[in-house]
Tab-separated table of C-alpha atoms in Angstrom:
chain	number	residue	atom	x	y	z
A	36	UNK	CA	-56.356	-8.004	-0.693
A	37	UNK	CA	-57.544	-5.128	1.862
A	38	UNK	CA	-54.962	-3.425	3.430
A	39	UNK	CA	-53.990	-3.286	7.302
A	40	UNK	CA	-56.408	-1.062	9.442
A	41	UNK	CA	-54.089	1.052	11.266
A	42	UNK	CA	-56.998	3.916	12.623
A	43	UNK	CA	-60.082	4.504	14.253
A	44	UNK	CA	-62.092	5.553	11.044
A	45	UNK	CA	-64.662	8.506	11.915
A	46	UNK	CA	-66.631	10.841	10.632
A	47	UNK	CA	-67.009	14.460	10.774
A	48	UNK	CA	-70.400	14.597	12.151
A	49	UNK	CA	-70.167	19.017	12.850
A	50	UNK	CA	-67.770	21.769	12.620
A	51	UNK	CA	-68.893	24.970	14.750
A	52	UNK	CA	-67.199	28.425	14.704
A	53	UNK	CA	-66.054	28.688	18.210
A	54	UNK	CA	-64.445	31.661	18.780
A	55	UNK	CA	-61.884	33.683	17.020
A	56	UNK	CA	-60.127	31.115	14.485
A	57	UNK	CA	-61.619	28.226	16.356
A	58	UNK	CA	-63.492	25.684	14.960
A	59	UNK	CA	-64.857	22.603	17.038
A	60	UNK	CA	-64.906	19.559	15.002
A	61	UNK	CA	-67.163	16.646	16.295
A	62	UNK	CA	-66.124	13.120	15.213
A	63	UNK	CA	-68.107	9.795	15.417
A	64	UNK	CA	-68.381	6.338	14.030
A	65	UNK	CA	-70.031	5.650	10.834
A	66	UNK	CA	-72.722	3.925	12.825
A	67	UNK	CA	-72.694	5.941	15.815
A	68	UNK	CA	-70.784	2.850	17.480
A	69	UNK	CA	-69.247	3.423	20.835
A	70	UNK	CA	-65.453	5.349	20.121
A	71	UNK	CA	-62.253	3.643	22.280
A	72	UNK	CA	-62.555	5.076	25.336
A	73	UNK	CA	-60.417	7.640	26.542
A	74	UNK	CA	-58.941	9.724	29.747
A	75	UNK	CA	-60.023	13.223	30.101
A	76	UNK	CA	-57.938	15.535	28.234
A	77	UNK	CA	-56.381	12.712	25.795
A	78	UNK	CA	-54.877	12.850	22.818
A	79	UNK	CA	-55.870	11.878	19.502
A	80	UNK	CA	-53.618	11.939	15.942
A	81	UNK	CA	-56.020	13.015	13.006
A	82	UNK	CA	-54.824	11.913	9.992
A	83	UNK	CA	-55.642	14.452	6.851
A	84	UNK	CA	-55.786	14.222	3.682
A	85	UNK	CA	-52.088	14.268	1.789
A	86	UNK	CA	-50.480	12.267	4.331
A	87	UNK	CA	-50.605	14.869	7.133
A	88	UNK	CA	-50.929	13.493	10.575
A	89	UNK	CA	-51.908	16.325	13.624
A	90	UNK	CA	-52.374	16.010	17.364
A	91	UNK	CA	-55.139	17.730	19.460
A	92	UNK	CA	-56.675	17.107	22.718
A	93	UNK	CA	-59.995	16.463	23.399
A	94	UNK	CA	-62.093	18.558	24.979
A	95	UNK	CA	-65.595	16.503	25.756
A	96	UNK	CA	-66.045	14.487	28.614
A	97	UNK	CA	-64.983	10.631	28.456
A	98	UNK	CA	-68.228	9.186	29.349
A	99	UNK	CA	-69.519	11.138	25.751
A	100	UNK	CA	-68.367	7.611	24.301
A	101	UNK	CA	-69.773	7.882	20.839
A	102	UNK	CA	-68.292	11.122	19.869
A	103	UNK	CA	-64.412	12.460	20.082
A	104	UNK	CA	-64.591	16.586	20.052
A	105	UNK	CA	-61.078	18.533	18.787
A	106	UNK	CA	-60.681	22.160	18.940
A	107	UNK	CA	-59.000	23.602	16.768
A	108	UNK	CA	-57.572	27.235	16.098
A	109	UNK	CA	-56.073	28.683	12.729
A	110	UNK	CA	-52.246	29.074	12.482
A	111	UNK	CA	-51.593	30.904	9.550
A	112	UNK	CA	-48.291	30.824	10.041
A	113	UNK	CA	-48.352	26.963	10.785
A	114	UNK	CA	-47.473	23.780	9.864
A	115	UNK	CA	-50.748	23.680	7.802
A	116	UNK	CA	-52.486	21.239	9.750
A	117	UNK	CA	-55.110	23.716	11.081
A	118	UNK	CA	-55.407	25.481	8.063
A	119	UNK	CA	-56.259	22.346	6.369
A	120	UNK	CA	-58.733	21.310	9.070
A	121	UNK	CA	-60.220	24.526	8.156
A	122	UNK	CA	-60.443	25.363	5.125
A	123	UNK	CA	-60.615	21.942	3.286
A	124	UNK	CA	-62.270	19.301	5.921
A	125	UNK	CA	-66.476	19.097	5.825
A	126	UNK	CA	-69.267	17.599	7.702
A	127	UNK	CA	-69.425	14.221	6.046
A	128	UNK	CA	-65.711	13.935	5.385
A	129	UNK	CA	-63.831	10.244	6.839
A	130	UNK	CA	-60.686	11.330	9.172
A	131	UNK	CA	-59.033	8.200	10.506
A	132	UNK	CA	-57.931	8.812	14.017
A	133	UNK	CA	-55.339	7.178	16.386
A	134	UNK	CA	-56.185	5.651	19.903
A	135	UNK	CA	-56.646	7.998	22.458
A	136	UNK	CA	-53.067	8.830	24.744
A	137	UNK	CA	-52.485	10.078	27.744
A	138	UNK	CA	-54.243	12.934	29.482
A	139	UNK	CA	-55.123	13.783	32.729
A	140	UNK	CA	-55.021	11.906	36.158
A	141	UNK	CA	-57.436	12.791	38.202
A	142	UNK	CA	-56.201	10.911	41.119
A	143	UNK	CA	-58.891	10.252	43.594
A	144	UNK	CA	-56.933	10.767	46.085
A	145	UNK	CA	-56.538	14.415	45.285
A	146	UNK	CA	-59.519	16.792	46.176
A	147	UNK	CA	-58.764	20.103	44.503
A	148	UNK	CA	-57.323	20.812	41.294
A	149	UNK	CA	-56.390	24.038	39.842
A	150	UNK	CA	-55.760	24.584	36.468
A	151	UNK	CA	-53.959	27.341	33.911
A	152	UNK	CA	-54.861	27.378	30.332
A	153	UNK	CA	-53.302	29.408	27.874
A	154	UNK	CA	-56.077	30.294	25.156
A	155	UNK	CA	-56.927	27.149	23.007
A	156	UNK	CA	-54.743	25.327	25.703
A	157	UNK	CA	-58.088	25.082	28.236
A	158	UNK	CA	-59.029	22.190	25.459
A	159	UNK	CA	-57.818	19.041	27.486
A	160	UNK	CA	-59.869	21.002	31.032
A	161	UNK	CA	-63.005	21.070	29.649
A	162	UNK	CA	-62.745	17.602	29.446
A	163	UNK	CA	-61.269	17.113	32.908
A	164	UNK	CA	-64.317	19.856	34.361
A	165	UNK	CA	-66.711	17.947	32.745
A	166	UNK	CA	-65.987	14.744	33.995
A	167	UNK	CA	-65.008	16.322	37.938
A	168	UNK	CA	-68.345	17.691	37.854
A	169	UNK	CA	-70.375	15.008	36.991
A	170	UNK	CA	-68.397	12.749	39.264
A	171	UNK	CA	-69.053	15.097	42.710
A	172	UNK	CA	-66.070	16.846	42.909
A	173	UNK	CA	-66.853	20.487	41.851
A	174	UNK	CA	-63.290	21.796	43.891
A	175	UNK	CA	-61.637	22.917	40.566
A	176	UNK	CA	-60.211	26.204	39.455
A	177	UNK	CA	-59.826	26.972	35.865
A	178	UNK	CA	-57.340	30.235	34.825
A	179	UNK	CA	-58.057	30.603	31.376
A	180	UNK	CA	-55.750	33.176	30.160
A	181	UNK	CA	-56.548	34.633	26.444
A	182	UNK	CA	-55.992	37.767	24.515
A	183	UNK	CA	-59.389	39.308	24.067
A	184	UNK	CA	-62.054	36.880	23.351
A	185	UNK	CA	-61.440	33.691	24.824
A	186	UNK	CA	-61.629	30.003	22.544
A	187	UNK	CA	-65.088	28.193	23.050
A	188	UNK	CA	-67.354	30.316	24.539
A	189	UNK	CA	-70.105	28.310	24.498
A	190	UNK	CA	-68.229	25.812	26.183
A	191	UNK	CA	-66.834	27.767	28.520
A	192	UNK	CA	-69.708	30.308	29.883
A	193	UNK	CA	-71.577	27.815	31.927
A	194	UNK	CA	-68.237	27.237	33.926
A	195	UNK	CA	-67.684	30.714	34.221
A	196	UNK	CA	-71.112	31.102	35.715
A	197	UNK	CA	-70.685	28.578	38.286
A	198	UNK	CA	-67.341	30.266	39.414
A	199	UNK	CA	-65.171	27.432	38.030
A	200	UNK	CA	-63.635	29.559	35.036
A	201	UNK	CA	-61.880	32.404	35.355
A	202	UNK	CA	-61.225	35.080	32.997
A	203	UNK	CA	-57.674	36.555	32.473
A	204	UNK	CA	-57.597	39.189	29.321
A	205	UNK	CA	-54.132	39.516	28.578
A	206	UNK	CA	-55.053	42.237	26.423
A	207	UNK	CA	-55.923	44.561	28.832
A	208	UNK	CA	-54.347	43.189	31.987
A	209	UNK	CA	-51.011	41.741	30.483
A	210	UNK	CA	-50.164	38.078	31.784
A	211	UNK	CA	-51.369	37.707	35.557
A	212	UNK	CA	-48.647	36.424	37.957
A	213	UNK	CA	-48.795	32.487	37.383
A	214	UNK	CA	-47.083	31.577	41.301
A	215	UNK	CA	-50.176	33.950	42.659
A	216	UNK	CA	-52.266	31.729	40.944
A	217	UNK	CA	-51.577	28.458	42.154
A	218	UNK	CA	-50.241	29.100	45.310
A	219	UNK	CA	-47.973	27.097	47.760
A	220	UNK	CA	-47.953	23.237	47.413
A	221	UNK	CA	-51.221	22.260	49.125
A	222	UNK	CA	-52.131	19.024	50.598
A	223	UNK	CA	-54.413	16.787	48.302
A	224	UNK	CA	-54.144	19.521	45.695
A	225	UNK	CA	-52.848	19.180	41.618
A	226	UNK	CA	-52.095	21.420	39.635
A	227	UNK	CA	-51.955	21.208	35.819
A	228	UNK	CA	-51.100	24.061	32.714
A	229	UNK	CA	-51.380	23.563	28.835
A	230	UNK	CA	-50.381	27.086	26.885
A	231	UNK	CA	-47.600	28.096	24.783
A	232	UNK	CA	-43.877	27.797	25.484
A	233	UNK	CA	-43.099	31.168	27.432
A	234	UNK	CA	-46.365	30.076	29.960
A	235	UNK	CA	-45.464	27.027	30.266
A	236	UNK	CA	-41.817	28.037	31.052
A	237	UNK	CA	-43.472	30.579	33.439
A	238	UNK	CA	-45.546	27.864	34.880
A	239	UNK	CA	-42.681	25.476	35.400
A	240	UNK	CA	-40.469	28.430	37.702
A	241	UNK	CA	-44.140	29.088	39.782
A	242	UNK	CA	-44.226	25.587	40.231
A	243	UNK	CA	-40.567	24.287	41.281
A	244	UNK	CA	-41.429	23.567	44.596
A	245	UNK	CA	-44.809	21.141	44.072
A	246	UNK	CA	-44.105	17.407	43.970
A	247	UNK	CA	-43.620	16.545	40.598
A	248	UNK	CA	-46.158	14.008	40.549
A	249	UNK	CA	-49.042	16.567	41.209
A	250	UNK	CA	-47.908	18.501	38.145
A	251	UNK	CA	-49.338	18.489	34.572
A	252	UNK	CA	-47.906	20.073	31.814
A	253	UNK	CA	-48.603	20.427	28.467
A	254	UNK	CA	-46.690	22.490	26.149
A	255	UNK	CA	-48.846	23.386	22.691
A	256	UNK	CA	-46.500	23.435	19.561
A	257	UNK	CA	-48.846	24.709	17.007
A	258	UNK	CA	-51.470	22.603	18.780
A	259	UNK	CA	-49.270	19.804	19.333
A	260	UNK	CA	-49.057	19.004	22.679
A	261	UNK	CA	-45.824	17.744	23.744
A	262	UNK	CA	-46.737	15.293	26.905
A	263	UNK	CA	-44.070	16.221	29.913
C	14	UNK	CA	-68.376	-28.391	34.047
C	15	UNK	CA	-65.645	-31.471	33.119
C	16	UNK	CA	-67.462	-34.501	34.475
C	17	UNK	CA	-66.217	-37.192	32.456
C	18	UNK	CA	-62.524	-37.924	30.988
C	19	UNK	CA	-63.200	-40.446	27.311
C	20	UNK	CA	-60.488	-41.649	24.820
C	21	UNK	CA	-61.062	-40.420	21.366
C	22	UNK	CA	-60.704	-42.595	18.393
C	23	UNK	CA	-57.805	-40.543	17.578
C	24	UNK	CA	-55.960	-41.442	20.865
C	25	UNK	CA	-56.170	-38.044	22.751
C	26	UNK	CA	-57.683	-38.010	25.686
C	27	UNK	CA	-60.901	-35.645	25.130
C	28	UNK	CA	-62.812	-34.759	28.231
C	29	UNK	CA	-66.622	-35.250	28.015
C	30	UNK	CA	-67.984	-31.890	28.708
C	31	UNK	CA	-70.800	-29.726	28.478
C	32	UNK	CA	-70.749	-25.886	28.684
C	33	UNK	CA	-73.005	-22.728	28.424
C	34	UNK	CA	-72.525	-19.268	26.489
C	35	UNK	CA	-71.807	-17.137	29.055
C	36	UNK	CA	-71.603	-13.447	26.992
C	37	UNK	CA	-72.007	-12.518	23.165
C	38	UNK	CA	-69.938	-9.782	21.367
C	39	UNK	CA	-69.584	-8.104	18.501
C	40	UNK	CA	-67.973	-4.733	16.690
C	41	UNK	CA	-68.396	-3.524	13.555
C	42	UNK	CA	-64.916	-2.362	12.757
C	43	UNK	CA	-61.115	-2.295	14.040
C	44	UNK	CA	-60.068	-0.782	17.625
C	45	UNK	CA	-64.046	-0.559	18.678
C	46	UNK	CA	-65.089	-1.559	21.594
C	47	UNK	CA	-66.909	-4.823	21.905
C	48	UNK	CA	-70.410	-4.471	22.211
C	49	UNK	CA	-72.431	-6.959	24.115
C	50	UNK	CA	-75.729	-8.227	22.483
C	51	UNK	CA	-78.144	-10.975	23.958
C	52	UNK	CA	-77.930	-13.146	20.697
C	53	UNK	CA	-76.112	-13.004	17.666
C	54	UNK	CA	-76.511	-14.539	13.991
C	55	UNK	CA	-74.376	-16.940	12.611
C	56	UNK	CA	-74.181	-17.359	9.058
C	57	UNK	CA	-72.749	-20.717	7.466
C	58	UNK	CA	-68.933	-20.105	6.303
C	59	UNK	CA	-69.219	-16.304	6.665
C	60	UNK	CA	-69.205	-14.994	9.630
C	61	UNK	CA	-71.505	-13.228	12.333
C	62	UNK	CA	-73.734	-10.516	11.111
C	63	UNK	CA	-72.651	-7.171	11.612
C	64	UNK	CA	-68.949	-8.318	12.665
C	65	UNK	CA	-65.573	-7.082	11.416
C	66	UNK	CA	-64.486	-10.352	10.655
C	67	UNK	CA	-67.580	-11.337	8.390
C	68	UNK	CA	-66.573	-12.639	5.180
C	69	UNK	CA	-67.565	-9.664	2.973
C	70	UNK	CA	-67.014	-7.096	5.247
C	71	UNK	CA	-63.080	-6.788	6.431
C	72	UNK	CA	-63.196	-4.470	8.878
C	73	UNK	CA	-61.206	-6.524	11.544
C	74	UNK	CA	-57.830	-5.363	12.582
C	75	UNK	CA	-56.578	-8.804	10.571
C	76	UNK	CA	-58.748	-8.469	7.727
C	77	UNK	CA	-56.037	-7.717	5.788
C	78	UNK	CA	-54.909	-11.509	6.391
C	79	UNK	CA	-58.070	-13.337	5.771
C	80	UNK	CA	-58.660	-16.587	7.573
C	81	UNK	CA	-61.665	-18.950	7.494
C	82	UNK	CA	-61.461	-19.913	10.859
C	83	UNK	CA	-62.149	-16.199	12.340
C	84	UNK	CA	-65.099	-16.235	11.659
C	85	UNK	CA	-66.320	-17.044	14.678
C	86	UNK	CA	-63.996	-16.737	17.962
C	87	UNK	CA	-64.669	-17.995	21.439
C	88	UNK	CA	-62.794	-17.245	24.940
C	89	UNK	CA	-62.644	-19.155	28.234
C	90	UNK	CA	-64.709	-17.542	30.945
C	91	UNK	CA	-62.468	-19.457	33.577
C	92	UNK	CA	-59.300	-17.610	32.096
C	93	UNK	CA	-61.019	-14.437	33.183
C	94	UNK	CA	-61.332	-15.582	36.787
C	95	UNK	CA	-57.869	-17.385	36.487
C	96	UNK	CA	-56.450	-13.720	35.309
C	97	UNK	CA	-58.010	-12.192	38.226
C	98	UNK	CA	-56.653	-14.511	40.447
C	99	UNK	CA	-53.122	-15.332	39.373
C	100	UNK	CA	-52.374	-11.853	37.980
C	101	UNK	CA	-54.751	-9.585	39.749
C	102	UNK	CA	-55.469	-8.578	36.522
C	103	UNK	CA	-60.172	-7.499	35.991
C	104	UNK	CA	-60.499	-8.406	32.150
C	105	UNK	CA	-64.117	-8.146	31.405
C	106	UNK	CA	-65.857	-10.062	28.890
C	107	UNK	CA	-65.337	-7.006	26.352
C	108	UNK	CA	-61.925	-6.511	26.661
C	109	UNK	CA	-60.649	-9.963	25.577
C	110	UNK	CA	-62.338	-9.000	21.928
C	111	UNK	CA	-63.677	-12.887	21.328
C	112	UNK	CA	-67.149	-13.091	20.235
C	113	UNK	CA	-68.017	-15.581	22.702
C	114	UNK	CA	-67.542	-16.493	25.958
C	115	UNK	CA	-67.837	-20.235	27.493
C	116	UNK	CA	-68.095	-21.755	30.380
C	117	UNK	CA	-67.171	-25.240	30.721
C	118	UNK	CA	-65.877	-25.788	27.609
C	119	UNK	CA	-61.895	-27.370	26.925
C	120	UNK	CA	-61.362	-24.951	24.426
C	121	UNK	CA	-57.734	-25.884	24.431
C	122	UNK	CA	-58.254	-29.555	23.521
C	123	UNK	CA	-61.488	-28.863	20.156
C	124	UNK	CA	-58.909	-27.750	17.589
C	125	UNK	CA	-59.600	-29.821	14.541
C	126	UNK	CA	-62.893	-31.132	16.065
C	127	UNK	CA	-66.948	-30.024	15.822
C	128	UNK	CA	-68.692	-28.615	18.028
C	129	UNK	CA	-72.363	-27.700	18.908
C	130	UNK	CA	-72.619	-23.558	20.161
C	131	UNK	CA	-76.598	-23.578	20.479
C	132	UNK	CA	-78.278	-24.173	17.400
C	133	UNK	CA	-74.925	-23.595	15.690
C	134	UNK	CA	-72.642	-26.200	14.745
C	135	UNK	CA	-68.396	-24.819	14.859
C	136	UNK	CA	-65.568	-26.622	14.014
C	137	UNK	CA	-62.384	-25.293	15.761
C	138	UNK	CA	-59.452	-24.712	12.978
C	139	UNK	CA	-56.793	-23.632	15.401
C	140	UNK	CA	-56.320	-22.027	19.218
C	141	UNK	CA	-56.291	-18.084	19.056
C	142	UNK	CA	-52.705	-16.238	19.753
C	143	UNK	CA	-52.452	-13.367	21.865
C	144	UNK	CA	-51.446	-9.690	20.217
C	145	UNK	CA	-50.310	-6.356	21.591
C	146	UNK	CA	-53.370	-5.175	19.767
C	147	UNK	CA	-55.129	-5.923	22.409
C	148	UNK	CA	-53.031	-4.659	25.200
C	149	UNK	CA	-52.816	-1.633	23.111
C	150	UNK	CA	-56.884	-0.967	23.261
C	151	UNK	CA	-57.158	-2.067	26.767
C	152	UNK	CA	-54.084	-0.476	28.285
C	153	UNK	CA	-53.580	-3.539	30.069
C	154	UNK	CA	-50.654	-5.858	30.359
C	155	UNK	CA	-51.813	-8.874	29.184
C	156	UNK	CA	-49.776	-10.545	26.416
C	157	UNK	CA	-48.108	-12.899	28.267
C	158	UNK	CA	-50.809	-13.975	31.046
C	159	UNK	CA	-52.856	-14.980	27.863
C	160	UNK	CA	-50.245	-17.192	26.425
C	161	UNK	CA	-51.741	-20.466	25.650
C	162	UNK	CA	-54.926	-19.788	26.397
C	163	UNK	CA	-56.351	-16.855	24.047
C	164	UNK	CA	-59.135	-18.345	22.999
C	165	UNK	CA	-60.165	-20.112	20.180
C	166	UNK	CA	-60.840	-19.781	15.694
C	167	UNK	CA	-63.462	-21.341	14.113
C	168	UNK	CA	-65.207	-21.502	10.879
C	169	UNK	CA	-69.462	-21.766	11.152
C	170	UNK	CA	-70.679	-25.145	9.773
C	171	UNK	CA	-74.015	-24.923	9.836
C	172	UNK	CA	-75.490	-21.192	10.942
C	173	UNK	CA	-78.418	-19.704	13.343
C	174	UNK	CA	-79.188	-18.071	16.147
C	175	UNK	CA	-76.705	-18.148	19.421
C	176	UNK	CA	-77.960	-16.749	22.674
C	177	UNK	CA	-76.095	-16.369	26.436
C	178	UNK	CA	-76.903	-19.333	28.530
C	179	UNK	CA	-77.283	-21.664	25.200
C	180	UNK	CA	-75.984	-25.259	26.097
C	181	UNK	CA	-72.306	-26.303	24.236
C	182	UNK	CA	-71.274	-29.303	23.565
C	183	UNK	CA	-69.422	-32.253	21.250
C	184	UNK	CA	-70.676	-33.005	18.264
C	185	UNK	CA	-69.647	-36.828	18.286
């Protein structure tokens, strides 16, 4: 008797280098069938081989329906789950994958966003820029703050060309001040951050006095983001 | 449309009816959306061709529980509008994950009787049940509203081609 079907079941369709200990992972249907759809910025469980079930955001825009993109950067001192997406997953290769979660409301009722990403944490924007461009609303500010080279260049350069990216090197500047960043509560403004614990705990003081409800956080534990 | 109201041999009052196909979808495997085609290709006590549910194939999020009468599902196009209406709830003819939509026809009152869908000839084994499967893929609430009126199982008699705006009707 077959067994239950309890994930979407995909196929790694690429893997590109992007950027230090990144690696973007492109998965589709076996027939290049439409994927569930998903919010910008969702989330999607991969399960691995041995059992080993790992969270990442995507990063490509929801109306790319027939593919689900994952970034993903090497933690040697990890969990595993990266390293295993790395070293032992190929083009080819089945990964069953959950339903997408959560991500990002882009109320329509808000008109600018501004945005704080902490290295591979600018994953679940790209997907929100993406979709706020090609929707008509290009009032977006991304801070992507990284040590050195930032994660997905390739991704990233044409928003840093149009002005909607910018560039924090940590490595040479130290951490910019987060509250300078995103200013005073604004009318018809959001504001939304996905980094590691001490930015996000940096993000959450700058951003005490903004209504809750025009706040996104996501915290990345070894990639997993932990939904607030 | 129901024009007429007749009294089966059985006892039951059966309406006299006739109905249309109003959409026709398929997906090849679990949690995918529906996709909508302009025909589709029954085949006789399988299933439809290229569907998760097609005997063979067992790709449906049930396959695991095989059934004959899933091999061909159909939906009430009025419960869309009545969803809208009573519930303010838009369920599009993808999202209720039936193969095929009616209009016009008593779904409710066919189980256990034959059928004609086009050139195809169904015979209803039993009324569908609503799941949180499907709440879970459409992120919509609606379980309950579809109580009683999910739609309806059946196995494919005789097979061929079904297109939107084919005629439905009784067999008898």
């Amino acid at each position: 008797m077959a067994v239950p079907i309890t994930t979407v079941t995909t196929i790694v369709e690429a893997i590109e280098g992007a950027g230090p200990d990144v690696k973007l992972f492109s998965l589709v249907d076996p027939d290049r069938w439409e994927l569930p759809r998903f919010r910008a910025g969702a989330h999607i469980d991969l399960h691995l081989p041995g059992g080993m079930v790992r969270t990442y955001s995507l990063c490509n825009d929801p109306a790319d329906n027939k593919c689900y993109r994952v970034a993903v950067k090497r933690e040697p001192a990890g969990r595993g789950g990266s390293a295993k997406l790395h070293d032992q997953v190929r083009v080819g290769d089945v990964i069953g994958v959950s339903l997408p979660r959560g991500g990002l409301v882009l109320d329509a009722a808000i008109s600018r966003f501004i945005f704080v990403a902490g290295g591979i944490g600018i994953t679940p924007f790209l997907s929100a820029a993406a979709l706020l461009l090609r929707t008509g609303r290009p009032d977006f500010i991304l801070h992507l703050l990284a040590r050195g080279e930032p994660p997905l260049p390739r991704l990233v350069a044409p928003f840093v060309q149009s002005g909607h990216v910018i560039l924090h090197d940590t490595a040479t500047a130290g951490r910019p001040d987060l509250a300078a960043l995103i200013g005073l509560p604004a009318p018809k403004t959001a504001i939304g951050c996905c980094g590691p614990a001490g930015m996000i705990d940096d993000f959450e003081r700058a951003s005490r006095d903004w209504p809750g409800e025009r706040v996104h956080v996501e915290r990345l534990i070894e990639q997993v983001a932990i939904i607030q | 449309m129901l024009d007429t109201i007749q009294t089966s041999s059985r006892g039951a009052v059966v309406p006299g009816w006739t109905g249309v196909v109003r959409h026709l979808h398929v997906t090849p495997r679990a949690f995918l959306p529906m996709r909508e085609m302009p025909e589709i290709k029954l085949i006789e006590g399988t299933g439809i061709e290229g569907d998760r549910y097609m005997i063979g194939r067992e790709q449906g999020f049930y396959s695991h529980k095989p059934e004959e009468g899933r091999q061909v599902t159909l939906f009430e196009f009025e419960t869309l509008v009545a969803l809208k209406r009573d519930a303010s709830i838009e369920l599009g003819p993808e999202e209720h994950r039936r193969n095929v939509t009616v209009e016009g026809v008593p779904l409710t009152h066919l189980v256990g009787r034959r059928f004609w869908l086009g050139e195809t000839l169904l015979e209803a084994t039993r009324l569908s049940i609503p799941c949180r499967h499907i709440e879970e893929i459409t992120g919509k609430a609606i379980f309950d509203p579809l109580i009683n009126r999910s739609g309806l199982n059946c196995k494919i008699l005789k097979g061929g081609i079904v297109r939107t705006g084919d005629a439905v009707w009784n067999f008898q």
